[in-house]
PDB file of C-alpha atoms in Angstrom:
ATOM      1  CA  MET A   1      85.126  77.898 109.776  1.00  0.00           C
ATOM      2  CA  SER A   2      81.949  77.270 107.815  1.00  0.00           C
ATOM      3  CA  ARG A   3      79.922  74.203 108.696  1.00  0.00           C
ATOM      4  CA  TYR A   4      79.904  72.979 105.107  1.00  0.00           C
ATOM      5  CA  SER A   5      83.506  74.020 104.647  1.00  0.00           C
ATOM      6  CA  PHE A   6      84.268  71.497 101.881  1.00  0.00           C
ATOM      7  CA  THR A   7      81.627  73.114  99.691  1.00  0.00           C
ATOM      8  CA  TYR A   8      82.735  76.616 100.714  1.00  0.00           C
ATOM      9  CA  GLN A   9      86.402  75.974  99.833  1.00  0.00           C
ATOM     10  CA  GLN A  10      85.479  74.442  96.496  1.00  0.00           C
ATOM     11  CA  GLU A  11      83.193  77.332  95.545  1.00  0.00           C
ATOM     12  CA  ILE A  12      85.608  80.146  96.358  1.00  0.00           C
ATOM     13  CA  GLY A  13      88.359  78.632  94.139  1.00  0.00           C
ATOM     14  CA  HIS A  14      92.081  79.205  94.111  1.00  0.00           C
ATOM     15  CA  GLN A  15      92.958  82.738  93.110  1.00  0.00           C
ATOM     16  CA  GLY A  16      90.556  84.992  94.997  1.00  0.00           C
ATOM     17  CA  GLN A  17      88.319  85.668  91.935  1.00  0.00           C
ATOM     18  CA  SER A  18      85.305  85.079  94.134  1.00  0.00           C
ATOM     19  CA  LEU A  19      86.004  88.358  95.899  1.00  0.00           C
ATOM     20  CA  VAL A  20      85.155  90.398  92.865  1.00  0.00           C
ATOM     21  CA  PRO A  21      82.007  90.270  90.672  1.00  0.00           C
ATOM     22  CA  HIS A  22      82.354  87.663  87.934  1.00  0.00           C
ATOM     23  CA  PHE A  23      80.227  85.921  85.341  1.00  0.00           C
ATOM     24  CA  PRO A  24      80.497  82.102  85.298  1.00  0.00           C
ATOM     25  CA  GLY A  25      78.970  81.855  81.844  1.00  0.00           C
ATOM     26  CA  GLY A  26      75.890  80.221  80.373  1.00  0.00           C
ATOM     27  CA  LEU A  27      72.613  81.362  81.932  1.00  0.00           C
ATOM     28  CA  SER A  28      74.254  82.444  85.180  1.00  0.00           C
ATOM     29  CA  GLY A  29      73.997  85.935  86.579  1.00  0.00           C
ATOM     30  CA  VAL A  30      76.477  88.273  88.140  1.00  0.00           C
ATOM     31  CA  THR A  31      78.095  86.258  90.916  1.00  0.00           C
ATOM     32  CA  ILE A  32      80.038  87.156  94.046  1.00  0.00           C
ATOM     33  CA  GLY A  33      81.569  85.097  96.802  1.00  0.00           C
ATOM     34  CA  PRO A  34      80.942  81.350  97.055  1.00  0.00           C
ATOM     35  CA  GLY A  35      78.376  81.144  94.282  1.00  0.00           C
ATOM     36  CA  TYR A  36      76.002  83.981  95.246  1.00  0.00           C
ATOM     37  CA  ASP A  37      74.282  84.362  91.878  1.00  0.00           C
ATOM     38  CA  MET A  38      72.227  87.552  91.450  1.00  0.00           C
ATOM     39  CA  GLY A  39      70.563  86.497  88.217  1.00  0.00           C
ATOM     40  CA  SER A  40      67.343  85.310  89.872  1.00  0.00           C
ATOM     41  CA  ARG A  41      67.331  87.714  92.835  1.00  0.00           C
ATOM     42  CA  THR A  42      65.516  90.980  93.415  1.00  0.00           C
ATOM     43  CA  PRO A  43      67.347  94.212  94.254  1.00  0.00           C
ATOM     44  CA  ILE A  44      66.015  94.292  97.826  1.00  0.00           C
ATOM     45  CA  GLU A  45      66.995  90.635  98.322  1.00  0.00           C
ATOM     46  CA  ILE A  46      70.548  91.390  97.196  1.00  0.00           C
ATOM     47  CA  TYR A  47      70.819  94.398  99.516  1.00  0.00           C
ATOM     48  CA  GLU A  48      69.489  92.498 102.527  1.00  0.00           C
ATOM     49  CA  ASP A  49      71.684  89.423 101.908  1.00  0.00           C
ATOM     50  CA  LEU A  50      74.885  91.416 101.340  1.00  0.00           C
ATOM     51  CA  THR A  51      74.403  93.700 104.312  1.00  0.00           C
ATOM     52  CA  LYS A  52      73.613  90.650 106.453  1.00  0.00           C
ATOM     53  CA  ALA A  53      77.021  89.382 105.535  1.00  0.00           C
ATOM     54  CA  GLY A  54      78.621  92.634 106.745  1.00  0.00           C
ATOM     55  CA  ILE A  55      79.168  94.155 103.337  1.00  0.00           C
ATOM     56  CA  HIS A  56      79.031  97.969 103.396  1.00  0.00           C
ATOM     57  CA  PRO A  57      75.579  99.341 102.489  1.00  0.00           C
ATOM     58  CA  GLN A  58      77.060 101.445  99.685  1.00  0.00           C
ATOM     59  CA  THR A  59      78.658  98.362  98.136  1.00  0.00           C
ATOM     60  CA  ALA A  60      75.481  96.372  98.574  1.00  0.00           C
ATOM     61  CA  GLN A  61      73.509  99.144  96.904  1.00  0.00           C
ATOM     62  CA  ALA A  62      75.857  99.066  93.941  1.00  0.00           C
ATOM     63  CA  PHE A  63      75.252  95.370  93.503  1.00  0.00           C
ATOM     64  CA  MET A  64      71.449  95.888  93.484  1.00  0.00           C
ATOM     65  CA  ASP A  65      71.783  97.003  89.852  1.00  0.00           C
ATOM     66  CA  ALA A  66      72.915  93.449  88.952  1.00  0.00           C
ATOM     67  CA  ALA A  67      69.543  91.928  89.936  1.00  0.00           C
ATOM     68  CA  SER A  68      67.927  89.731  87.318  1.00  0.00           C
ATOM     69  CA  LYS A  69      70.730  90.146  84.814  1.00  0.00           C
ATOM     70  CA  THR A  70      71.814  86.910  83.156  1.00  0.00           C
ATOM     71  CA  GLY A  71      73.776  85.825  80.116  1.00  0.00           C
ATOM     72  CA  ASP A  72      75.178  88.627  77.989  1.00  0.00           C
ATOM     73  CA  ASP A  73      73.623  91.306  80.252  1.00  0.00           C
ATOM     74  CA  ALA A  74      75.416  89.866  83.270  1.00  0.00           C
ATOM     75  CA  GLN A  75      78.709  89.751  81.345  1.00  0.00           C
ATOM     76  CA  ALA A  76      78.344  93.358  80.272  1.00  0.00           C
ATOM     77  CA  TRP A  77      77.627  94.435  83.847  1.00  0.00           C
ATOM     78  CA  VAL A  78      80.700  92.583  85.106  1.00  0.00           C
ATOM     79  CA  ASN A  79      82.824  94.157  82.449  1.00  0.00           C
ATOM     80  CA  GLN A  80      81.679  97.590  83.540  1.00  0.00           C
ATOM     81  CA  HIS A  81      81.955  97.140  87.305  1.00  0.00           C
ATOM     82  CA  ARG A  82      84.532  94.430  87.996  1.00  0.00           C
ATOM     83  CA  HIS A  83      87.329  96.864  88.756  1.00  0.00           C
ATOM     84  CA  GLU A  84      85.170  98.960  91.083  1.00  0.00           C
ATOM     85  CA  LEU A  85      83.737  96.439  93.606  1.00  0.00           C
ATOM     86  CA  TYR A  86      85.103  93.761  95.826  1.00  0.00           C
ATOM     87  CA  ILE A  87      84.357  92.054  99.123  1.00  0.00           C
ATOM     88  CA  THR A  88      86.659  90.672 101.789  1.00  0.00           C
ATOM     89  CA  GLU A  89      87.351  87.027 102.702  1.00  0.00           C
ATOM     90  CA  GLU A  90      85.471  87.550 106.009  1.00  0.00           C
ATOM     91  CA  GLN A  91      82.462  88.969 104.121  1.00  0.00           C
ATOM     92  CA  GLN A  92      82.261  86.120 101.613  1.00  0.00           C
ATOM     93  CA  GLN A  93      82.447  83.572 104.419  1.00  0.00           C
ATOM     94  CA  ALA A  94      79.655  85.400 106.283  1.00  0.00           C
ATOM     95  CA  LEU A  95      77.657  85.418 103.071  1.00  0.00           C
ATOM     96  CA  PHE A  96      77.990  81.651 102.910  1.00  0.00           C
ATOM     97  CA  ASP A  97      77.391  81.002 106.644  1.00  0.00           C
ATOM     98  CA  HIS A  98      74.494  83.410 107.173  1.00  0.00           C
ATOM     99  CA  VAL A  99      72.751  83.413 103.788  1.00  0.00           C
ATOM    100  CA  LEU A 100      73.696  80.581 101.443  1.00  0.00           C
ATOM    101  CA  VAL A 101      73.825  77.694 103.942  1.00  0.00           C
ATOM    102  CA  ASP A 102      70.226  78.315 105.029  1.00  0.00           C
ATOM    103  CA  GLU A 103      69.111  78.805 101.450  1.00  0.00           C
ATOM    104  CA  TYR A 104      70.738  75.605 100.167  1.00  0.00           C
ATOM    105  CA  GLU A 105      69.678  73.510 103.135  1.00  0.00           C
ATOM    106  CA  ARG A 106      66.083  74.505 102.254  1.00  0.00           C
ATOM    107  CA  ARG A 107      66.783  73.613  98.603  1.00  0.00           C
ATOM    108  CA  LEU A 108      68.330  70.306  99.686  1.00  0.00           C
ATOM    109  CA  ARG A 109      65.285  69.326 101.729  1.00  0.00           C
ATOM    110  CA  SER A 110      63.005  70.286  98.870  1.00  0.00           C
ATOM    111  CA  GLN A 111      65.022  68.286  96.378  1.00  0.00           C
ATOM    112  CA  LEU A 112      65.031  65.247  98.664  1.00  0.00           C
ATOM    113  CA  ALA A 113      61.262  65.485  99.095  1.00  0.00           C
ATOM    114  CA  GLN A 114      60.838  65.640  95.325  1.00  0.00           C
ATOM    115  CA  PHE A 115      63.246  62.764  94.907  1.00  0.00           C
ATOM    116  CA  ALA A 116      61.249  60.618  97.293  1.00  0.00           C
ATOM    117  CA  ASP A 117      57.987  61.582  95.620  1.00  0.00           C
ATOM    118  CA  GLU A 118      59.268  60.483  92.247  1.00  0.00           C
ATOM    119  CA  SER A 119      61.149  57.366  93.366  1.00  0.00           C
ATOM    120  CA  ASP A 120      59.844  53.829  93.664  1.00  0.00           C
ATOM    121  CA  THR A 121      62.667  52.781  95.999  1.00  0.00           C
ATOM    122  CA  VAL A 122      63.267  55.806  98.246  1.00  0.00           C
ATOM    123  CA  THR A 123      60.735  56.565 101.019  1.00  0.00           C
ATOM    124  CA  HIS A 124      60.151  59.739 102.953  1.00  0.00           C
ATOM    125  CA  ASP A 125      61.427  57.977 106.056  1.00  0.00           C
ATOM    126  CA  MET A 126      64.824  57.690 104.363  1.00  0.00           C
ATOM    127  CA  ILE A 127      65.098  61.422 103.813  1.00  0.00           C
ATOM    128  CA  SER A 128      64.256  62.469 107.400  1.00  0.00           C
ATOM    129  CA  TRP A 129      66.739  65.274 108.111  1.00  0.00           C
ATOM    130  CA  GLU A 130      67.066  64.392 111.814  1.00  0.00           C
ATOM    131  CA  ASP A 131      68.007  60.812 110.949  1.00  0.00           C
ATOM    132  CA  LEU A 132      70.682  61.581 108.374  1.00  0.00           C
ATOM    133  CA  SER A 133      74.293  61.396 109.500  1.00  0.00           C
ATOM    134  CA  GLU A 134      76.609  64.390 109.208  1.00  0.00           C
ATOM    135  CA  LYS A 135      78.476  62.588 106.393  1.00  0.00           C
ATOM    136  CA  GLN A 136      75.216  62.136 104.467  1.00  0.00           C
ATOM    137  CA  LYS A 137      74.250  65.786 105.020  1.00  0.00           C
ATOM    138  CA  HIS A 138      77.639  67.134 103.920  1.00  0.00           C
ATOM    139  CA  ILE A 139      77.674  65.048 100.712  1.00  0.00           C
ATOM    140  CA  LEU A 140      74.025  65.756  99.817  1.00  0.00           C
ATOM    141  CA  PHE A 141      74.521  69.489 100.556  1.00  0.00           C
ATOM    142  CA  ASP A 142      77.545  69.653  98.270  1.00  0.00           C
ATOM    143  CA  PHE A 143      75.652  68.033  95.354  1.00  0.00           C
ATOM    144  CA  ALA A 144      72.537  70.157  95.985  1.00  0.00           C
ATOM    145  CA  TYR A 145      74.764  73.226  95.887  1.00  0.00           C
ATOM    146  CA  ASN A 146      76.465  72.204  92.653  1.00  0.00           C
ATOM    147  CA  PRO A 147      74.848  71.094  90.380  1.00  0.00           C
ATOM    148  CA  GLY A 148      71.641  69.739  92.058  1.00  0.00           C
ATOM    149  CA  LEU A 149      70.557  66.290  93.226  1.00  0.00           C
ATOM    150  CA  SER A 150      68.353  65.657  90.172  1.00  0.00           C
ATOM    151  CA  LYS A 151      71.450  65.208  88.023  1.00  0.00           C
ATOM    152  CA  PHE A 152      72.830  62.505  90.375  1.00  0.00           C
ATOM    153  CA  PRO A 153      69.967  60.121  91.155  1.00  0.00           C
ATOM    154  CA  THR A 154      72.255  57.048  91.584  1.00  0.00           C
ATOM    155  CA  LEU A 155      74.504  58.881  93.994  1.00  0.00           C
ATOM    156  CA  THR A 156      71.599  60.426  95.941  1.00  0.00           C
ATOM    157  CA  GLU A 157      69.953  57.069  96.597  1.00  0.00           C
ATOM    158  CA  ALA A 158      73.306  55.477  97.455  1.00  0.00           C
ATOM    159  CA  VAL A 159      74.078  58.161  99.995  1.00  0.00           C
ATOM    160  CA  LEU A 160      70.616  57.777 101.598  1.00  0.00           C
ATOM    161  CA  ARG A 161      71.234  54.025 101.858  1.00  0.00           C
ATOM    162  CA  GLU A 162      74.851  54.557 103.013  1.00  0.00           C
ATOM    163  CA  ASP A 163      75.950  52.378 100.165  1.00  0.00           C
ATOM    164  CA  TRP A 164      79.427  53.843 100.021  1.00  0.00           C
ATOM    165  CA  ASP A 165      80.693  51.419  97.392  1.00  0.00           C
ATOM    166  CA  THR A 166      78.089  52.718  94.954  1.00  0.00           C
ATOM    167  CA  VAL A 167      78.865  56.338  95.988  1.00  0.00           C
ATOM    168  CA  ALA A 168      82.529  55.740  95.249  1.00  0.00           C
ATOM    169  CA  GLN A 169      81.538  54.639  91.751  1.00  0.00           C
ATOM    170  CA  SER A 170      79.183  57.472  90.959  1.00  0.00           C
ATOM    171  CA  PHE A 171      80.437  60.670  92.709  1.00  0.00           C
ATOM    172  CA  GLU A 172      82.764  62.027  90.039  1.00  0.00           C
ATOM    173  CA  ARG A 173      81.665  65.237  88.347  1.00  0.00           C
ATOM    174  CA  PHE A 174      82.512  66.036  84.703  1.00  0.00           C
ATOM    175  CA  SER A 175      82.536  69.061  82.458  1.00  0.00           C
ATOM    176  CA  GLY A 176      82.552  68.607  78.719  1.00  0.00           C
ATOM    177  CA  GLY A 177      83.399  64.971  79.190  1.00  0.00           C
ATOM    178  CA  GLU A 178      86.473  65.744  81.293  1.00  0.00           C
ATOM    179  CA  PRO A 179      86.548  65.037  85.026  1.00  0.00           C
ATOM    180  CA  LEU A 180      86.747  67.932  87.459  1.00  0.00           C
ATOM    181  CA  SER A 181      89.801  66.324  88.936  1.00  0.00           C
ATOM    182  CA  TYR A 182      90.538  68.665  91.762  1.00  0.00           C
ATOM    183  CA  ARG A 183      87.003  68.630  93.171  1.00  0.00           C
ATOM    184  CA  ASN A 184      86.734  64.913  92.613  1.00  0.00           C
ATOM    185  CA  ASP A 185      90.046  64.146  94.347  1.00  0.00           C
ATOM    186  CA  THR A 186      89.374  66.319  97.353  1.00  0.00           C
ATOM    187  CA  PHE A 187      85.822  64.962  97.616  1.00  0.00           C
ATOM    188  CA  TYR A 188      87.195  61.428  97.763  1.00  0.00           C
ATOM    189  CA  ALA A 189      89.848  62.308 100.289  1.00  0.00           C
ATOM    190  CA  THR A 190      87.300  64.048 102.562  1.00  0.00           C
ATOM    191  CA  PHE A 191      84.355  61.716 102.412  1.00  0.00           C
ATOM    192  CA  LEU A 192      85.251  58.327 100.918  1.00  0.00           C
ATOM    193  CA  ASP A 193      88.866  57.550 101.753  1.00  0.00           C
ATOM    194  CA  PRO A 194      88.821  54.740 104.325  1.00  0.00           C
ATOM    195  CA  ASN A 195      91.489  56.663 106.322  1.00  0.00           C
ATOM    196  CA  ALA A 196      89.498  59.927 106.393  1.00  0.00           C
ATOM    197  CA  PRO A 197      88.410  60.996 109.865  1.00  0.00           C
ATOM    198  CA  PRO A 198      84.681  60.717 110.675  1.00  0.00           C
ATOM    199  CA  ILE A 199      82.559  63.826 110.232  1.00  0.00           C
ATOM    200  CA  GLU A 200      80.870  64.857 113.458  1.00  0.00           C
ATOM    201  CA  ALA A 201      78.115  67.397 114.015  1.00  0.00           C
ATOM    202  CA  ASP A 202      80.435  70.322 114.661  1.00  0.00           C
ATOM    203  CA  SER A 203      83.576  69.023 112.982  1.00  0.00           C
ATOM    204  CA  GLU A 204      85.752  71.227 110.843  1.00  0.00           C
ATOM    205  CA  ILE A 205      86.939  69.949 107.489  1.00  0.00           C
ATOM    206  CA  ALA A 206      90.469  71.002 106.874  1.00  0.00           C
ATOM    207  CA  GLU A 207      90.915  73.873 104.455  1.00  0.00           C
ATOM    208  CA  VAL A 208      92.910  72.935 101.393  1.00  0.00           C
ATOM    209  CA  ILE A 209      92.676  76.177  99.361  1.00  0.00           C
ATOM    210  CA  ASP A 210      94.544  79.368 100.085  1.00  0.00           C
ATOM    211  CA  ALA A 211      92.315  82.390  99.412  1.00  0.00           C
ATOM    212  CA  ILE A 212      93.335  85.980  98.990  1.00  0.00           C
ATOM    213  CA  GLU A 213      92.240  88.185 101.862  1.00  0.00           C
ATOM    214  CA  LEU A 214      91.654  91.881 101.239  1.00  0.00           C
ATOM    215  CA  PRO A 215      92.019  94.230 104.221  1.00  0.00           C
ATOM    216  CA  GLU A 216      89.130  96.651 104.740  1.00  0.00           C
ATOM    217  CA  ASN A 217      91.211  99.684 103.710  1.00  0.00           C
ATOM    218  CA  GLU A 218      93.034  98.023 100.817  1.00  0.00           C
ATOM    219  CA  SER A 219      93.144  99.970  97.573  1.00  0.00           C
ATOM    220  CA  ILE A 220      90.761  98.953  94.844  1.00  0.00           C
ATOM    221  CA  GLU A 221      93.865  98.281  92.785  1.00  0.00           C
ATOM    222  CA  VAL A 222      93.961  94.914  94.571  1.00  0.00           C
ATOM    223  CA  ALA A 223      90.760  93.959  92.741  1.00  0.00           C
ATOM    224  CA  GLU A 224      92.434  94.692  89.441  1.00  0.00           C
ATOM    225  CA  THR A 225      95.323  92.469  90.487  1.00  0.00           C
ATOM    226  CA  ILE A 226      92.901  89.635  91.127  1.00  0.00           C
ATOM    227  CA  TRP A 227      91.276  90.108  87.751  1.00  0.00           C
ATOM    228  CA  SER A 228      94.654  90.134  86.021  1.00  0.00           C
ATOM    229  CA  ASN A 229      95.123  86.600  87.365  1.00  0.00           C
ATOM    230  CA  ASP A 230      91.575  85.521  86.736  1.00  0.00           C
ATOM    231  CA  LEU A 231      91.225  81.987  85.528  1.00  0.00           C
ATOM    232  CA  TYR A 232      87.448  81.784  85.755  1.00  0.00           C
ATOM    233  CA  ALA A 233      85.892  80.030  82.739  1.00  0.00           C
ATOM    234  CA  GLU A 234      82.396  79.154  81.696  1.00  0.00           C
ATOM    235  CA  THR A 235      80.300  77.199  84.145  1.00  0.00           C
ATOM    236  CA  PRO A 236      81.043  73.484  83.761  1.00  0.00           C
ATOM    237  CA  ILE A 237      78.191  71.320  82.537  1.00  0.00           C
ATOM    238  CA  ILE A 238      78.315  68.814  85.326  1.00  0.00           C
ATOM    239  CA  GLU A 239      77.103  65.325  84.539  1.00  0.00           C
ATOM    240  CA  GLU A 240      76.761  62.007  86.374  1.00  0.00           C
ATOM    241  CA  HIS A 241      79.093  59.386  84.970  1.00  0.00           C
ATOM    242  CA  PRO A 242      79.662  55.837  86.138  1.00  0.00           C
ATOM    243  CA  SER A 243      83.243  55.414  87.246  1.00  0.00           C
ATOM    244  CA  ILE A 244      85.570  52.752  88.553  1.00  0.00           C
ATOM    245  CA  PRO A 245      86.345  52.752  92.281  1.00  0.00           C
ATOM    246  CA  HIS A 246      88.401  55.825  92.989  1.00  0.00           C
ATOM    247  CA  ALA A 247      91.971  55.612  94.178  1.00  0.00           C
ATOM    248  CA  LEU A 248      93.735  58.686  95.458  1.00  0.00           C
ATOM    249  CA  PRO A 249      97.545  58.413  95.550  1.00  0.00           C
ATOM    250  CA  ASP A 250      99.064  60.867  98.018  1.00  0.00           C
ATOM    251  CA  ALA A 251     101.321  62.367  95.339  1.00  0.00           C
ATOM    252  CA  HIS A 252      98.380  62.976  93.049  1.00  0.00           C
ATOM    253  CA  LEU A 253      96.447  64.855  95.698  1.00  0.00           C
ATOM    254  CA  GLU A 254      99.474  66.996  96.523  1.00  0.00           C
ATOM    255  CA  ASN A 255      99.939  67.841  92.842  1.00  0.00           C
ATOM    256  CA  SER A 256      96.226  68.657  92.479  1.00  0.00           C
ATOM    257  CA  LEU A 257      96.473  71.452  95.016  1.00  0.00           C
ATOM    258  CA  ASN A 258      98.492  73.369  92.501  1.00  0.00           C
ATOM    259  CA  GLU A 259      96.041  72.985  89.653  1.00  0.00           C
ATOM    260  CA  GLN A 260      94.828  76.271  88.292  1.00  0.00           C
ATOM    261  CA  ASP A 261      91.194  75.416  87.480  1.00  0.00           C
ATOM    262  CA  TRP A 262      87.769  76.328  88.803  1.00  0.00           C
ATOM    263  CA  ASP A 263      85.663  73.333  89.805  1.00  0.00           C
ATOM    264  CA  VAL A 264      82.355  74.946  90.346  1.00  0.00           C
TER     265      VAL A 264
END
């Protein structure tokens, strides 16, 4: 299981759409797996990253053509190729573990350094990676991954101070003024619920999303089946909103597991 498995499970979604190329909308590029966006990547970078994840060189080479395409160009590329290409569950997890985790940990450290540089109340001692707890790292990683710490300054400082009451009032993510309820509920249950188990260095966060697994020799028709059920919408505009302390009734969490939305 991935180290940052909460983020991984949220990014791959519910229906297996992450296994085929898709376009999240806005200024995004062609995307595959748990948020591997090719819009700002070079062809050789795409080839090296995908083959590092165990994706067949021929498939990786086909994705090289998606490099630097964003917006309408990315949508057009997806429309042309979405029924031809797919990756397996094992490959998308390897892409996360061996490529994206390192990339976003570097981004997280860079964002924390910039945050400390620009803050009057956060010092560089507070962002020392070695001194952060696993809980702090998991939460900060998830927000650096989507949508970036700069959009959540109140939460970022509260996490660094381990001020969990403030975190509980500021962690919710919104799109178009509406809460991303599934991601918010599972985030609370994992990190903020007083009854949640502690997060240790090598702990595994329970998986809560069933993903579609494609065997290596499965017909490409399976990819078309995935697309026929595709619920992927435009990338949410995620904003920081003040909120009341979050309560998570058990029944509500159980019902949220059946929601058919993408909280990316």
